[in-house]
Short mmCIF file of C-alpha atoms and ligand atoms in Angstrom, two decimals:
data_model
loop_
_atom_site.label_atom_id
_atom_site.label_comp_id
_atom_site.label_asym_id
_atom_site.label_seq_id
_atom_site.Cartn_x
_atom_site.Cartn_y
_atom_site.Cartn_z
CA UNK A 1 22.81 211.87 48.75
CA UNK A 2 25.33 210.12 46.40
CA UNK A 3 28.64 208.83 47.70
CA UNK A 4 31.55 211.63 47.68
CA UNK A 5 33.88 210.61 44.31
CA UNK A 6 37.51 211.62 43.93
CA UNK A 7 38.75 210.88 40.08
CA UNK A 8 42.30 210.87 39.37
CA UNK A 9 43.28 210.27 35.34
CA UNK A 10 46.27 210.02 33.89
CA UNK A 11 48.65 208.42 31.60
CA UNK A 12 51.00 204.99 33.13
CA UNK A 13 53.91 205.80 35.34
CA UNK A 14 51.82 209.11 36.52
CA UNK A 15 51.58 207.68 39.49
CA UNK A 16 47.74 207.86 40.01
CA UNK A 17 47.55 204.35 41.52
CA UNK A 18 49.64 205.07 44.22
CA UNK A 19 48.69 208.81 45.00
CA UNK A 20 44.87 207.40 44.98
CA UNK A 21 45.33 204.42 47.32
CA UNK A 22 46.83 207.25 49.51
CA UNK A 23 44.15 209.76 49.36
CA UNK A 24 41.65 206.68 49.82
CA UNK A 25 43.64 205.11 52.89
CA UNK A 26 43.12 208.81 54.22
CA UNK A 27 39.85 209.11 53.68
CA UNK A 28 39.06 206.28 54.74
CA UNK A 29 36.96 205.72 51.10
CA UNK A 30 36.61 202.24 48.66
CA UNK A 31 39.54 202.35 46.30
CA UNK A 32 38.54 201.59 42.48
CA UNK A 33 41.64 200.36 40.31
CA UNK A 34 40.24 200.51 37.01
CA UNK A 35 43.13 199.66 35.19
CA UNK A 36 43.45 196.46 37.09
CA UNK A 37 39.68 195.51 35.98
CA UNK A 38 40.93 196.06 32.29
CA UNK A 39 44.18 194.02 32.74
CA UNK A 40 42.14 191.16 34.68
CA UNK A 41 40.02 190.85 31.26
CA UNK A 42 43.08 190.99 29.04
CA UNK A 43 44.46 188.22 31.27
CA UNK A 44 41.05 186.23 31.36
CA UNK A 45 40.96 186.56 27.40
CA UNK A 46 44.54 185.10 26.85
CA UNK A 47 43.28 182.15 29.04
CA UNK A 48 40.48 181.83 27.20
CA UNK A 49 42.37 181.83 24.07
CA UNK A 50 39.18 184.47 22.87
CA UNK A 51 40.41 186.79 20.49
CA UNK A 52 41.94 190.31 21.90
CA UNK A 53 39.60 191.93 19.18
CA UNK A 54 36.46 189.65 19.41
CA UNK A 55 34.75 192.20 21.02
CA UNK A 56 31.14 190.14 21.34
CA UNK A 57 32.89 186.90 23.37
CA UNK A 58 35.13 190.13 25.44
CA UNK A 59 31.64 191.88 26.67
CA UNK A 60 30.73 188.95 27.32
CA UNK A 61 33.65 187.63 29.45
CA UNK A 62 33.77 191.34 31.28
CA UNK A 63 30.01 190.40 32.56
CA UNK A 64 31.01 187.51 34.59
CA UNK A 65 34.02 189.46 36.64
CA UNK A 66 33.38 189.93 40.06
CA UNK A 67 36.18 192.05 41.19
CA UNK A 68 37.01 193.91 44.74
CA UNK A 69 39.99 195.52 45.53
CA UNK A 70 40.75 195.74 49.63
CA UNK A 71 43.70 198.01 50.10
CA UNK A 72 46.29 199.57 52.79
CA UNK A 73 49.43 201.69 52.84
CA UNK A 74 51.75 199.32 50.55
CA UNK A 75 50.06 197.97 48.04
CA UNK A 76 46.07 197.44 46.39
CA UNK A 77 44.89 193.82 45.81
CA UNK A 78 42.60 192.42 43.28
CA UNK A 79 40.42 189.77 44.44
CA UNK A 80 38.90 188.33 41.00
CA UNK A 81 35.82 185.64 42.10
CA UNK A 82 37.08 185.40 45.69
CA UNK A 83 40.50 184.86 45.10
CA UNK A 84 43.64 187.24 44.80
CA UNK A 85 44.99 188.05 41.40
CA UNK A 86 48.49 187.49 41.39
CA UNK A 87 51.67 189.65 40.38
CA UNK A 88 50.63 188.38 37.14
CA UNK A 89 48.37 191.40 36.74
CA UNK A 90 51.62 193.85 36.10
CA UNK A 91 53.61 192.63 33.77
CA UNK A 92 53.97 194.10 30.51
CA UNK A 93 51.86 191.35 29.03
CA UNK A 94 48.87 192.43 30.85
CA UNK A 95 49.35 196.00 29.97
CA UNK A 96 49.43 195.57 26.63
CA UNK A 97 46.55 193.15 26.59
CA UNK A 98 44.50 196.02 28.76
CA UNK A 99 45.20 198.93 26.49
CA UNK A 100 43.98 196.49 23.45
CA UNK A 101 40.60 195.19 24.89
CA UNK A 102 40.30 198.91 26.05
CA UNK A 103 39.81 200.03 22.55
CA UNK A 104 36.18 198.13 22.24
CA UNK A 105 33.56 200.28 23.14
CA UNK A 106 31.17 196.89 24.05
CA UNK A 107 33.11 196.21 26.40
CA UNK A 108 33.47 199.64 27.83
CA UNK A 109 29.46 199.52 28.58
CA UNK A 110 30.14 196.08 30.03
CA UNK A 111 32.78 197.53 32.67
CA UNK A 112 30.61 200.23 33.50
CA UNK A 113 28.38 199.19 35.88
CA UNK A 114 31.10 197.38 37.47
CA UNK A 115 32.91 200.17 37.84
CA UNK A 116 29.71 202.77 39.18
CA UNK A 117 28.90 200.14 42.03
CA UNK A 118 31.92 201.09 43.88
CA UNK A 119 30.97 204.86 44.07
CA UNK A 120 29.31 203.72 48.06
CA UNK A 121 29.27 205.69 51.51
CA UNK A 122 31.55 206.35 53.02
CA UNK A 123 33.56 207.67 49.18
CA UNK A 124 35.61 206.63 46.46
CA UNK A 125 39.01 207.24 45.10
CA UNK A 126 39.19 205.67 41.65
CA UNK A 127 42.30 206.06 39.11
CA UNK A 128 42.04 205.17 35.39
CA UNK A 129 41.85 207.04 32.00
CA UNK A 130 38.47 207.68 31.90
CA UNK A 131 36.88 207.96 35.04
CA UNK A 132 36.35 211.68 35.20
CA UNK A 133 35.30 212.10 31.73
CA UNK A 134 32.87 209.31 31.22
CA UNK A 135 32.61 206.97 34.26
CA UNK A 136 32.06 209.85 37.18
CA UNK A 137 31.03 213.07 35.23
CA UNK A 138 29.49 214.39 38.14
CA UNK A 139 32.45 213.43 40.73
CA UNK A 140 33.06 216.14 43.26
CA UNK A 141 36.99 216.56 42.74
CA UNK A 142 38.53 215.62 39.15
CA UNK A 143 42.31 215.08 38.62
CA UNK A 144 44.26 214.91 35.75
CA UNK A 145 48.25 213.32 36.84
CA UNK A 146 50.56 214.04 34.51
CA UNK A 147 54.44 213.37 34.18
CA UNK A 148 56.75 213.24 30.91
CA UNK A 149 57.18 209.91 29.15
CA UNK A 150 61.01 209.43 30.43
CA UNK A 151 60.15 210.30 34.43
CA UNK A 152 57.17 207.38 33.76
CA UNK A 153 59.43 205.81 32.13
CA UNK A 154 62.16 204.93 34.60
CA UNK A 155 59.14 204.80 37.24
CA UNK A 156 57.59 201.86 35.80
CA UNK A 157 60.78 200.24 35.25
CA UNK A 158 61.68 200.88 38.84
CA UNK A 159 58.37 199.41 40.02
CA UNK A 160 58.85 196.07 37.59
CA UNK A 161 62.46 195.34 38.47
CA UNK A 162 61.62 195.61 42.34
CA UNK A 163 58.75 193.18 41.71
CA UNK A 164 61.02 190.81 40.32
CA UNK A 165 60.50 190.95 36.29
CA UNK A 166 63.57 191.16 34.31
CA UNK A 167 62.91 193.40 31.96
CA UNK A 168 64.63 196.71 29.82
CA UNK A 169 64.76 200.22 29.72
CA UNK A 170 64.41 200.86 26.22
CA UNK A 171 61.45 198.55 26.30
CA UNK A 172 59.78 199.74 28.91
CA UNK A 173 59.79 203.00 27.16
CA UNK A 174 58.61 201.69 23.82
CA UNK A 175 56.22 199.83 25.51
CA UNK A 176 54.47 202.93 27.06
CA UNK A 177 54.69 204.85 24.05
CA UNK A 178 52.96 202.62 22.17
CA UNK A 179 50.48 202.17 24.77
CA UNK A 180 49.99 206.14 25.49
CA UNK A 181 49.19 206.91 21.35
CA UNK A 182 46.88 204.06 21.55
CA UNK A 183 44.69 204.90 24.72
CA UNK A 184 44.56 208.96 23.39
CA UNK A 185 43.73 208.21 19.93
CA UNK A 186 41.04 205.56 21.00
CA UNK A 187 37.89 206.72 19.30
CA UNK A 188 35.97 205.51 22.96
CA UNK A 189 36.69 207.21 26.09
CA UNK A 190 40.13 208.14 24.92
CA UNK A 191 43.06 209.45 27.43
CA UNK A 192 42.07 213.14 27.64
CA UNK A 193 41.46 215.62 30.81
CA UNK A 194 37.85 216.50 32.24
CA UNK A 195 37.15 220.07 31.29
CA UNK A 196 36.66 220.82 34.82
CA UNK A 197 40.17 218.71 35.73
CA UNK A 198 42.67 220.07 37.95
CA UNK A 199 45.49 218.99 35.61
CA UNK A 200 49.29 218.13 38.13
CA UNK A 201 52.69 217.43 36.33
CA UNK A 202 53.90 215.04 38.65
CA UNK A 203 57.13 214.72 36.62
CA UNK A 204 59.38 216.68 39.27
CA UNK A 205 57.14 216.33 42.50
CA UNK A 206 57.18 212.81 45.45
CA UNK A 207 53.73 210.79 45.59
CA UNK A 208 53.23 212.99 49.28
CA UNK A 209 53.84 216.23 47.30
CA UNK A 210 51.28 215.75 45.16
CA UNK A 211 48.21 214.29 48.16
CA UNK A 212 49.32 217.37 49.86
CA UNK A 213 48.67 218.90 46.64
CA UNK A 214 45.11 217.33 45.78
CA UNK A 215 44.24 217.37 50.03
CA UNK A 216 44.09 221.20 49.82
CA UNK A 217 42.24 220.96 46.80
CA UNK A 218 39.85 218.69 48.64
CA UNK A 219 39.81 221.44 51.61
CA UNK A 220 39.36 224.49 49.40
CA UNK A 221 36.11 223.07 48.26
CA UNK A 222 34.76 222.28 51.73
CA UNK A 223 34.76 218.03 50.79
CA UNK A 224 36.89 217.54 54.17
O1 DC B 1 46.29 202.12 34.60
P1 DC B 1 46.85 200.84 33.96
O2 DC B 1 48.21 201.01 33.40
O3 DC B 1 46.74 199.66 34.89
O4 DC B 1 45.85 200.55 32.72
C1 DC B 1 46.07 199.49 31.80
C2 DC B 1 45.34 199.78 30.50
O5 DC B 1 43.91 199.70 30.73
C3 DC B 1 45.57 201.14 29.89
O6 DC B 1 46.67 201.13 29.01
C4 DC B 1 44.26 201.47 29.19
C5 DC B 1 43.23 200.67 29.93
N1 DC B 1 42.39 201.50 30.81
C6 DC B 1 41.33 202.18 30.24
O7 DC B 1 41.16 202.11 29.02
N2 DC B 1 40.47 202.89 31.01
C7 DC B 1 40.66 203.00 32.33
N3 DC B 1 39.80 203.71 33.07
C8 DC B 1 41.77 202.35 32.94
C9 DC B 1 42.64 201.63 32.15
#
């Protein structure tokens, strides 16, 4: 028998990170951040002054991350090689490096494994862009979060400014514009729902409204 594996996909500012930790912290499951694996490399790259599209020396790099990501009600954090990755990891800078090394499809394979270990008893929760699709085809409950580009917008902005960052509006929004035609035009793995996705518009609904939502979902199918 194979771990139980909730997916939940979706564009930034759906609020899948949040509505995932959650569903895991209720669970009780392992919590995957996937996005945070692709923002660590983006981050380790820039250090490493490699080259965002030197896609041999970035598969390389994504080999030697050893990444876990404990969690509890506030907040999910990413221990890279035994130590805690900063708030470093979401600023815009890291986003944009993410959705760039996301493009190569080397280093795709390279996060894949990575990214199947955490699938263990007793479940996982895992949010990203293409976990239902192509890293969990065979999960047992596939989710597809959804909200319109101002509501993600203002949410990401919201989340930045309370962490600190000084940062814009307008930028934000250009920012995640950018970043949403890049990671559903990708030719790998692009930003699409699982044909068998329950697809949620979370553009009008609280981060409880929509667990209640996926928790019957969970019921209906007898995974409780
Ligand atoms: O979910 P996030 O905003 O932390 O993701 C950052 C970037 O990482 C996103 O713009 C695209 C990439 N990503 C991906 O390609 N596949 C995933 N499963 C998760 C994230």
């Amino acid at each position: 028998m194979t771990a139980p594996v909730i997916t939940i996909d979706g564009p930034s500012g759906s609020g899948k990170g949040t509505v995932a930790r959650l569903i895991a912290l209720e669970l009780g499951f392992h919590l995957l951040d996937s996005g945070a694996i692709y923002r660590v490399l983006g981050l380790a790259a820039t250090d490493a002054r490699i080259q965002l599209d030197d896609s041999d020396a970035l598969a390389s790099l994504s080999d030697s991350l050893n990444l876990s990501f404990p969690y509890n009600a506030q907040c999910t954090q990413i221990i890279l090689n035994g130590a805690s990755v900063g708030d470093r990891l979401r600023t815009q800078v890291a986003a944009d490096a993410a959705s760039r090394v996301a493009i190569h499809p080397r280093v795709r394979d390279a996060l894949m494994n990575l990214q199947r270990r955490q699938a263990r008893d007793p479940g996982l929760v895992g949010d990203g862009r293409d976990l239902g699709t192509i890293v969990f085809p065979d999960a047992d409950l596939k989710i597809f979060l959804d909200a319109n580009v101002e509501v993600r917008a203002e949410r990401r902005y919201l989340e930045l400014i309370q962490s600190g960052q000084t940062v814009e509006r307008s930028a934000i929004l250009r920012d995640l514009e950018i970043r949403d035609v890049r990671d559903r035009t990708r030719e790998v793995a692009p930003l699409i729902p699982a044909n068998n996705a329950y697809v949620i518009d979370s553009s009008d609904k609280t981060a409880a409204q929509v667990v209640a939502n996926i928790r019957d979902l969970w019921r209906a199918r007898g995974l409780a």
